[in-house]
Amino acid sequence: MKKGKIVLVGTGFVGMSMAYSMLNRGGIDELVLIDLDKDKAIGEEMDLSHGLPYAPQKMVIKAGDYSECKDAQIVVITAGAAQKPGQTRLELAEVNTKIMKSITEQIMASGFNGIIIVATNPVDLMTYVVAKVSGLPKNQVFGSGTVLDTARLRYLLADYFKISSKNIHAYIMGEHGDSSFVPWEHAYVGCKKIKDIMNDNGHPISDLDKIHKGVVDAAYEIIEKKKATYYGIGMALNRIVRAILDNENSILTVSAYLKDGAYGQDDIYIGVPAVINSKGVRELLDLDLDEKEQKKLDESCSIIKKMREDSIDKIIGK
């Protein structure tokens, strides 16, 4: 395994936003681009490589095929059908399951034994598909989950409180989609609870619901205005990759595997706070959820499980 070797499957807007942010930030030794459209991958290789003289460090960038996965430390999957205006993430499921199955089989045929990060939507379902098809240990397969949703939440809260987003400690949990929620009891500005700050300053608690709604609606609004979202998720994927490469033990709300009754669930991938390091998911943070929050998580999980039972498991032959 080559440390610092990343394979990106899918050179669309999301994948290339991640690649461009990696080029600017550095910390990657080798980036391999794989796409069904080989000319697109070659064109992206050339375009990125021409920026290397102004990048912070030397980096090998090349278009390749699935044999390159063999010695890669991380494979990031962004390939798949794009979300269309008015289409929910869950409606994408059947189309992208077939794509994920094919991609995963080709990754594993190379002899790959690193970490797979899934960004294709609906991400919780697609992560489940990749995990089942790959057969890799569950800590080595996880999705981008609600990392972007959490960034959107922190951005909106920072704007609301006029405090740096670096000092906002709040998380979006659940499905990356309409049934997500914020465990507000575990949301802080610095070391003070957000709910206490709201009360102390006379802010209506209902403003928190409006902020969460702003997070949920953000993707739909961006898609309506510019057809797709990619810069935010590109940065989020870069953040996850860095946590692995630098063995950070950072807490990120990835789509992680729940088992043995964690959060009252078993055998499901969903967005929860997890510790990420060079091994992938080191452990989950087990938060105490109130009754309302637990119900929302259960609802998220039931939506995903129904999709699995209705069609996904049949497609992957589980």
CSV table of N, CA, C and O in Angstrom, one decimal, residues 81-89 91-92 217-229:
chain,number,residue,atom,x,y,z
A,81,ALA,N,-25.1,8.6,-11.2
A,81,ALA,CA,-26.1,9.5,-11.8
A,81,ALA,C,-26.3,10.7,-10.9
A,81,ALA,O,-26.3,10.6,-9.7
A,82,ALA,N,-26.4,11.9,-11.5
A,82,ALA,CA,-26.5,13.1,-10.7
A,82,ALA,C,-28.0,13.3,-10.3
A,82,ALA,O,-28.9,12.8,-10.9
A,83,GLN,N,-28.1,14.0,-9.2
A,83,GLN,CA,-29.5,14.4,-8.7
A,83,GLN,C,-30.1,15.4,-9.6
A,83,GLN,O,-29.4,16.4,-9.9
A,84,LYS,N,-31.3,15.2,-10.0
A,84,LYS,CA,-32.0,16.1,-10.9
A,84,LYS,C,-32.9,17.1,-10.1
A,84,LYS,O,-33.3,16.7,-9.0
A,85,PRO,N,-33.2,18.2,-10.7
A,85,PRO,CA,-34.1,19.2,-10.0
A,85,PRO,C,-35.4,18.5,-9.6
A,85,PRO,O,-36.0,17.8,-10.4
A,86,GLY,N,-35.8,18.6,-8.3
A,86,GLY,CA,-37.0,18.1,-7.8
A,86,GLY,C,-36.9,16.6,-7.4
A,86,GLY,O,-37.8,16.0,-6.9
A,87,GLN,N,-35.7,16.0,-7.7
A,87,GLN,CA,-35.6,14.6,-7.4
A,87,GLN,C,-35.0,14.4,-6.0
A,87,GLN,O,-34.0,15.1,-5.7
A,88,THR,N,-35.5,13.5,-5.2
A,88,THR,CA,-35.0,13.3,-3.9
A,88,THR,C,-33.7,12.4,-4.0
A,88,THR,O,-33.6,11.7,-5.0
A,89,ARG,N,-32.9,12.4,-3.0
A,89,ARG,CA,-31.7,11.6,-3.0
A,89,ARG,C,-32.1,10.1,-3.0
A,89,ARG,O,-31.4,9.3,-3.6
A,91,GLU,N,-34.6,8.7,-4.5
A,91,GLU,CA,-35.0,8.3,-5.8
A,91,GLU,C,-33.9,7.9,-6.7
A,91,GLU,O,-34.1,7.2,-7.7
A,92,LEU,N,-32.7,8.3,-6.4
A,92,LEU,CA,-31.5,7.9,-7.1
A,92,LEU,C,-31.1,6.5,-6.9
A,92,LEU,O,-30.2,5.9,-7.6
A,217,ASP,N,-32.8,22.5,3.1
A,217,ASP,CA,-33.2,23.1,1.8
A,217,ASP,C,-32.0,23.5,1.0
A,217,ASP,O,-32.2,23.8,-0.2
A,218,ALA,N,-30.8,23.6,1.5
A,218,ALA,CA,-29.7,24.2,0.8
A,218,ALA,C,-29.4,23.5,-0.5
A,218,ALA,O,-29.2,24.1,-1.5
A,219,ALA,N,-29.3,22.1,-0.5
A,219,ALA,CA,-29.0,21.4,-1.7
A,219,ALA,C,-30.0,21.6,-2.8
A,219,ALA,O,-29.7,21.9,-4.0
A,220,TYR,N,-31.3,21.6,-2.4
A,220,TYR,CA,-32.4,21.8,-3.4
A,220,TYR,C,-32.3,23.2,-4.0
A,220,TYR,O,-32.5,23.4,-5.2
A,221,GLU,N,-32.0,24.2,-3.2
A,221,GLU,CA,-31.9,25.6,-3.6
A,221,GLU,C,-30.7,25.8,-4.6
A,221,GLU,O,-30.8,26.4,-5.6
A,222,ILE,N,-29.6,25.2,-4.2
A,222,ILE,CA,-28.4,25.3,-5.1
A,222,ILE,C,-28.6,24.6,-6.4
A,222,ILE,O,-28.3,25.1,-7.5
A,223,ILE,N,-29.2,23.4,-6.4
A,223,ILE,CA,-29.5,22.6,-7.6
A,223,ILE,C,-30.5,23.4,-8.5
A,223,ILE,O,-30.3,23.5,-9.7
A,224,GLU,N,-31.4,24.1,-7.9
A,224,GLU,CA,-32.4,24.9,-8.6
A,224,GLU,C,-31.7,26.0,-9.3
A,224,GLU,O,-32.0,26.4,-10.5
A,225,LYS,N,-30.7,26.6,-8.7
A,225,LYS,CA,-30.0,27.8,-9.2
A,225,LYS,C,-28.9,27.5,-10.1
A,225,LYS,O,-28.6,28.2,-11.1
A,226,LYS,N,-28.1,26.4,-9.8
A,226,LYS,CA,-26.9,26.2,-10.6
A,226,LYS,C,-26.8,24.7,-11.1
A,226,LYS,O,-25.7,24.3,-11.5
A,227,LYS,N,-27.8,23.9,-10.9
A,227,LYS,CA,-28.0,22.6,-11.4
A,227,LYS,C,-27.3,21.5,-10.6
A,227,LYS,O,-27.6,20.3,-10.7
A,228,ALA,N,-26.3,21.8,-9.8
A,228,ALA,CA,-25.6,20.8,-9.0
A,228,ALA,C,-24.8,21.5,-7.8
A,228,ALA,O,-24.5,22.6,-7.9
A,229,THR,N,-24.5,20.7,-6.8
A,229,THR,CA,-23.6,21.1,-5.7
A,229,THR,C,-22.3,20.3,-5.8
A,229,THR,O,-22.3,19.1,-6.0
